[in-house]
Amino acid sequence: MRTSLIAGNWKMNKTASEAAAFTHELVQRKPASPSVEIVIAPPFTALDSVRRALGTESSIGLAGQNLHWADSGAYTGEVSAPMLKDLGCRYVILGHSERRALFGETDEIIHKKLATAFRHGLKPILCVGESLAQREAGQTTQLIAQQLRGCLAGFTPTHLAMLTIAYEPVWAIGTGKAASPEQAVPVHQTIRLFLQNEWSSAIAQETRILYGGSVTPQNVSSFLASEEIDGALVGGACLQVESFVTIADLAQKRTGH
Ligand code: PGA
């Protein structure tokens, strides 16, 4: 049984003080639930204030939004896995489409970052997804397999046990035009089949696959109604406590706890 995961990707939003105020409110509103895992990914500059605001008791997990593949060195402006670990991160988002499109990240680069995350015991949330042109050209399945192969080739079952995948169609991110569950579910099945063929049916059954792209309190239940969809990677709707908590509550209802 896969535990549902609701992850909030703050992107480049909130100063450290805004993040602390948000997190204090979130902790008050969101009691721990064993059935749904909640993770938030603030900007690097807010990780410390969010960690302090979460306190030692909170079950809400912290994620980085990116990392550099090297552990340290002359990489001006970059942040390493040990730095994220030291600030309490358990997760890291890798291969987000904004990183791919705006910062030139290729599957090869993402593969290196995944290897670093695994080596340091940071659980990666690997994003994959097609553009509108690729979907319209009927290339979605092929593109997703290509991204998965490029990012994950050579990793072992032990690595895969740490992995979460987020299917995020590029055309749905930040557009208010979420995919329909009818569009998303077959892609989730494609991803699971890929995992089964490349590794094993146990890996395919155990790996969480999230949906991301314009997830809101209004549409999240339609995604979670499918057993194929193990949670959501939420951007815009995670920036207000109210909508993020509502999404987490709806995920909790799904599991009946
Ligand atoms: P969105 O972003 O919910 O604002 O579409 C999702 C994401 O980029 O992960």
Tab-separated table of C-alpha atoms and ligand atoms in Angstrom:
chain	number	residue	atom	x	y	z
A	1	MET	CA	0.000	0.000	0.000
A	2	ARG	CA	1.477	3.327	-1.060
A	3	THR	CA	1.081	6.239	1.362
A	4	SER	CA	-0.391	9.290	-0.373
A	5	LEU	CA	1.947	12.264	-0.673
A	6	ILE	CA	0.947	15.898	-1.019
A	7	ALA	CA	3.963	18.048	-1.855
A	8	GLY	CA	3.923	21.832	-2.111
A	9	ASN	CA	6.442	23.404	-4.483
A	10	TRP	CA	6.735	27.046	-3.472
A	11	LYS	CA	8.998	27.892	-6.421
A	12	MET	CA	10.543	31.380	-6.046
A	13	ASN	CA	7.960	32.643	-3.576
A	14	LYS	CA	8.056	33.871	0.041
A	15	THR	CA	10.878	35.509	1.943
A	16	ALA	CA	12.239	33.737	5.024
A	17	SER	CA	9.956	35.765	7.306
A	18	GLU	CA	6.875	35.213	5.148
A	19	ALA	CA	7.732	31.516	5.093
A	20	ALA	CA	7.950	31.371	8.891
A	21	ALA	CA	4.552	33.037	9.311
A	22	PHE	CA	3.012	30.667	6.747
A	23	THR	CA	4.527	27.617	8.427
A	24	HIS	CA	3.357	28.580	11.936
A	25	GLU	CA	-0.182	28.796	10.571
A	26	LEU	CA	0.186	25.558	8.631
A	27	VAL	CA	1.368	23.644	11.707
A	28	GLN	CA	-1.635	24.882	13.693
A	29	ARG	CA	-4.065	23.961	10.963
A	30	LYS	CA	-2.612	20.626	9.957
A	31	PRO	CA	-2.376	17.975	12.644
A	32	ALA	CA	-0.303	14.906	11.886
A	33	SER	CA	-1.991	12.167	9.902
A	34	PRO	CA	-0.478	8.742	9.463
A	35	SER	CA	-2.265	8.220	6.167
A	36	VAL	CA	-1.012	11.174	4.120
A	37	GLU	CA	2.519	12.468	3.954
A	38	ILE	CA	2.858	16.243	3.623
A	39	VAL	CA	6.030	17.805	2.225
A	40	ILE	CA	6.820	21.440	1.502
A	41	ALA	CA	9.593	22.757	-0.736
A	42	PRO	CA	10.403	26.377	0.158
A	43	PRO	CA	13.180	28.316	-1.568
A	44	PHE	CA	16.666	27.592	-0.170
A	45	THR	CA	16.704	30.933	1.670
A	46	ALA	CA	13.600	29.987	3.664
A	47	LEU	CA	14.528	26.396	4.570
A	48	ASP	CA	15.992	27.296	7.928
A	49	SER	CA	13.113	29.513	9.032
A	50	VAL	CA	10.587	26.896	7.877
A	51	ARG	CA	12.443	24.189	9.760
A	52	ARG	CA	12.394	26.259	12.941
A	53	ALA	CA	8.701	27.046	12.493
A	54	LEU	CA	7.901	23.361	11.960
A	55	GLY	CA	9.637	22.485	15.232
A	56	THR	CA	10.782	19.029	16.172
A	57	GLU	CA	7.316	17.488	16.544
A	58	SER	CA	5.887	18.213	13.089
A	59	SER	CA	5.452	15.363	10.650
A	60	ILE	CA	5.529	17.801	7.716
A	61	GLY	CA	8.630	17.045	5.656
A	62	LEU	CA	11.008	19.493	4.008
A	63	ALA	CA	12.247	19.341	0.431
A	64	GLY	CA	14.774	21.258	-1.614
A	65	GLN	CA	13.622	22.443	-5.041
A	66	ASN	CA	16.906	21.471	-6.681
A	67	LEU	CA	20.504	20.575	-5.870
A	68	HIS	CA	23.919	20.524	-7.491
A	69	TRP	CA	25.459	17.127	-8.195
A	70	ALA	CA	28.776	17.974	-6.532
A	71	ASP	CA	29.089	17.854	-2.748
A	72	SER	CA	31.024	21.137	-2.582
A	73	GLY	CA	33.309	23.281	-4.697
A	74	ALA	CA	33.548	26.222	-7.062
A	75	TYR	CA	29.920	26.360	-8.227
A	76	THR	CA	28.820	29.926	-7.535
A	77	GLY	CA	25.149	30.184	-6.692
A	78	GLU	CA	24.551	26.462	-6.280
A	79	VAL	CA	23.408	24.392	-3.292
A	80	SER	CA	24.605	20.878	-2.457
A	81	ALA	CA	22.938	17.775	-1.048
A	82	PRO	CA	24.864	17.967	2.271
A	83	MET	CA	23.636	21.572	2.661
A	84	LEU	CA	20.035	20.453	2.159
A	85	LYS	CA	20.447	17.521	4.536
A	86	ASP	CA	21.951	19.778	7.175
A	87	LEU	CA	18.849	21.987	7.006
A	88	GLY	CA	16.590	19.017	7.612
A	89	CYS	CA	15.491	18.192	4.059
A	90	ARG	CA	14.359	14.640	3.498
A	91	TYR	CA	13.274	15.198	-0.109
A	92	VAL	CA	14.442	17.063	-3.185
A	93	ILE	CA	12.478	17.952	-6.315
A	94	LEU	CA	14.520	17.153	-9.425
A	95	GLY	CA	13.897	17.662	-13.128
A	96	HIS	CA	11.064	20.139	-12.728
A	97	SER	CA	9.972	21.396	-16.153
A	98	GLU	CA	10.952	24.951	-15.209
A	99	ARG	CA	14.488	23.710	-14.508
A	100	ARG	CA	14.469	21.850	-17.821
A	101	ALA	CA	13.007	24.701	-19.901
A	102	LEU	CA	14.499	27.807	-18.256
A	103	PHE	CA	17.824	26.514	-16.941
A	104	GLY	CA	18.802	23.984	-19.581
A	105	GLU	CA	18.609	20.849	-17.452
A	106	THR	CA	18.855	17.715	-19.546
A	107	ASP	CA	18.052	14.144	-18.586
A	108	GLU	CA	21.811	13.599	-18.283
A	109	ILE	CA	22.186	16.412	-15.750
A	110	ILE	CA	19.121	15.212	-13.849
A	111	HIS	CA	20.621	11.698	-13.768
A	112	LYS	CA	23.729	13.095	-12.064
A	113	LYS	CA	21.603	14.984	-9.562
A	114	LEU	CA	19.545	11.874	-8.829
A	115	ALA	CA	22.733	9.897	-8.168
A	116	THR	CA	23.837	12.574	-5.697
A	117	ALA	CA	20.461	12.630	-3.956
A	118	PHE	CA	20.478	8.829	-3.597
A	119	ARG	CA	24.050	8.858	-2.296
A	120	HIS	CA	23.092	11.301	0.440
A	121	GLY	CA	19.822	9.637	1.372
A	122	LEU	CA	17.694	12.483	0.009
A	123	LYS	CA	14.485	11.160	-1.534
A	124	PRO	CA	14.050	12.590	-5.021
A	125	ILE	CA	10.712	13.640	-6.483
A	126	LEU	CA	11.509	13.277	-10.178
A	127	CYS	CA	9.306	15.334	-12.524
A	128	VAL	CA	8.515	14.194	-16.045
A	129	GLY	CA	5.999	15.517	-18.536
A	130	GLU	CA	5.308	16.377	-22.141
A	131	SER	CA	4.740	19.733	-23.810
A	132	LEU	CA	1.477	20.555	-25.551
A	133	ALA	CA	3.109	20.113	-28.967
A	134	GLN	CA	4.388	16.679	-27.961
A	135	ARG	CA	0.954	15.631	-26.674
A	136	GLU	CA	-0.748	16.867	-29.830
A	137	ALA	CA	1.780	15.001	-31.958
A	138	GLY	CA	0.938	11.781	-30.097
A	139	GLN	CA	4.417	11.585	-28.580
A	140	THR	CA	3.516	11.560	-24.875
A	141	THR	CA	4.244	7.891	-24.133
A	142	GLN	CA	7.490	7.920	-26.072
A	143	LEU	CA	8.653	11.169	-24.457
A	144	ILE	CA	7.886	10.013	-20.918
A	145	ALA	CA	9.763	6.754	-21.504
A	146	GLN	CA	12.699	8.709	-22.933
A	147	GLN	CA	12.812	11.014	-19.889
A	148	LEU	CA	12.550	8.089	-17.470
A	149	ARG	CA	15.241	6.130	-19.260
A	150	GLY	CA	17.575	9.126	-19.453
A	151	CYS	CA	17.084	10.061	-15.810
A	152	LEU	CA	16.969	6.613	-14.210
A	153	ALA	CA	19.189	4.291	-16.272
A	154	GLY	CA	21.458	2.136	-14.152
A	155	PHE	CA	19.911	2.816	-10.774
A	156	THR	CA	19.297	-0.196	-8.548
A	157	PRO	CA	16.127	-1.342	-6.768
A	158	THR	CA	17.575	0.127	-3.557
A	159	HIS	CA	17.778	3.515	-5.277
A	160	LEU	CA	14.318	3.158	-6.752
A	161	ALA	CA	12.888	2.459	-3.298
A	162	MET	CA	13.711	6.094	-2.433
A	163	LEU	CA	12.103	7.551	-5.543
A	164	THR	CA	8.814	9.354	-6.112
A	165	ILE	CA	7.833	10.308	-9.655
A	166	ALA	CA	5.626	13.294	-10.482
A	167	TYR	CA	3.822	13.333	-13.811
A	168	GLU	CA	3.530	16.996	-14.667
A	169	PRO	CA	2.347	17.807	-18.174
A	170	VAL	CA	4.137	21.043	-19.045
A	171	TRP	CA	0.982	22.542	-20.549
A	172	ALA	CA	-0.846	22.110	-17.235
A	173	ILE	CA	1.724	23.807	-15.009
A	174	GLY	CA	0.680	27.249	-13.817
A	175	THR	CA	-1.920	27.542	-16.567
A	176	GLY	CA	-5.088	26.759	-14.633
A	177	LYS	CA	-5.688	24.020	-17.219
A	178	ALA	CA	-5.132	20.803	-15.309
A	179	ALA	CA	-5.059	17.548	-17.230
A	180	SER	CA	-8.236	15.551	-16.843
A	181	PRO	CA	-7.927	12.321	-14.879
A	182	GLU	CA	-8.686	10.599	-18.218
A	183	GLN	CA	-5.548	12.198	-19.633
A	184	ALA	CA	-3.368	11.655	-16.563
A	185	VAL	CA	-4.210	8.068	-15.602
A	186	PRO	CA	-2.913	6.427	-18.819
A	187	VAL	CA	0.407	8.257	-18.373
A	188	HIS	CA	0.642	7.020	-14.791
A	189	GLN	CA	0.033	3.512	-16.146
A	190	THR	CA	2.757	4.037	-18.733
A	191	ILE	CA	5.186	5.064	-15.988
A	192	ARG	CA	4.295	2.046	-13.871
A	193	LEU	CA	4.709	-0.275	-16.841
A	194	PHE	CA	8.103	1.245	-17.535
A	195	LEU	CA	9.175	0.582	-13.943
A	196	GLN	CA	7.913	-2.979	-14.215
A	197	ASN	CA	9.756	-3.644	-17.470
A	198	GLU	CA	13.015	-2.012	-16.406
A	199	TRP	CA	13.072	-3.204	-12.778
A	200	SER	CA	10.270	-5.381	-11.396
A	201	SER	CA	6.565	-5.481	-10.675
A	202	ALA	CA	7.394	-4.965	-6.983
A	203	ILE	CA	9.176	-1.688	-7.812
A	204	ALA	CA	6.271	-0.690	-10.063
A	205	GLN	CA	3.779	-1.372	-7.291
A	206	GLU	CA	5.757	0.380	-4.571
A	207	THR	CA	6.779	3.581	-6.370
A	208	ARG	CA	4.584	6.585	-5.739
A	209	ILE	CA	3.508	8.495	-8.810
A	210	LEU	CA	2.032	11.961	-8.201
A	211	TYR	CA	0.074	14.185	-10.550
A	212	GLY	CA	1.106	17.849	-10.845
A	213	GLY	CA	-0.156	20.766	-12.920
A	214	SER	CA	-2.832	23.225	-11.767
A	215	VAL	CA	-3.974	21.034	-8.873
A	216	THR	CA	-6.553	22.884	-6.737
A	217	PRO	CA	-8.900	22.075	-3.851
A	218	GLN	CA	-11.616	21.825	-6.521
A	219	ASN	CA	-9.966	19.194	-8.715
A	220	VAL	CA	-7.653	17.214	-6.412
A	221	SER	CA	-10.269	14.607	-5.480
A	222	SER	CA	-10.886	13.769	-9.119
A	223	PHE	CA	-7.224	12.762	-9.435
A	224	LEU	CA	-7.098	10.937	-6.124
A	225	ALA	CA	-10.176	8.925	-7.112
A	226	SER	CA	-7.835	6.853	-9.267
A	227	GLU	CA	-5.713	4.234	-7.549
A	228	GLU	CA	-2.991	5.045	-10.059
A	229	ILE	CA	-2.468	8.533	-8.628
A	230	ASP	CA	-0.681	8.548	-5.284
A	231	GLY	CA	-0.903	12.229	-4.490
A	232	ALA	CA	-0.149	15.633	-5.925
A	233	LEU	CA	2.699	18.043	-6.526
A	234	VAL	CA	1.061	21.412	-5.973
A	235	GLY	CA	2.427	24.781	-7.101
A	236	GLY	CA	0.161	27.844	-7.023
A	237	ALA	CA	-2.415	26.337	-4.654
A	238	CYS	CA	0.209	25.545	-2.002
A	239	LEU	CA	1.031	29.211	-1.397
A	240	GLN	CA	-2.043	29.881	0.751
A	241	VAL	CA	-2.453	27.872	3.942
A	242	GLU	CA	-6.186	27.500	3.346
A	243	SER	CA	-5.971	25.895	-0.084
A	244	PHE	CA	-2.967	23.714	0.786
A	245	VAL	CA	-4.624	22.421	3.964
A	246	THR	CA	-7.846	21.760	2.047
A	247	ILE	CA	-5.938	19.711	-0.524
A	248	ALA	CA	-4.208	17.742	2.255
A	249	ASP	CA	-7.553	17.175	4.026
A	250	LEU	CA	-9.137	15.888	0.829
A	251	ALA	CA	-6.224	13.494	0.368
A	252	GLN	CA	-6.763	12.302	3.925
A	253	LYS	CA	-10.472	11.689	3.253
A	254	ARG	CA	-9.481	9.457	0.377
A	255	THR	CA	-7.733	7.131	2.769
A	256	GLY	CA	-10.583	7.231	5.275
A	257	HIS	CA	-8.453	8.473	8.200
B	1	PGA	P1	1.012	24.547	-10.481
B	1	PGA	O1	2.535	24.056	-10.427
B	1	PGA	O2	0.254	23.761	-9.434
B	1	PGA	O3	1.071	26.023	-10.165
B	1	PGA	O4	0.519	24.272	-11.851
B	1	PGA	C1	2.832	22.700	-10.239
B	1	PGA	C2	4.313	22.496	-10.306
B	1	PGA	O5	4.999	23.236	-11.027
B	1	PGA	O6	4.854	21.591	-9.649
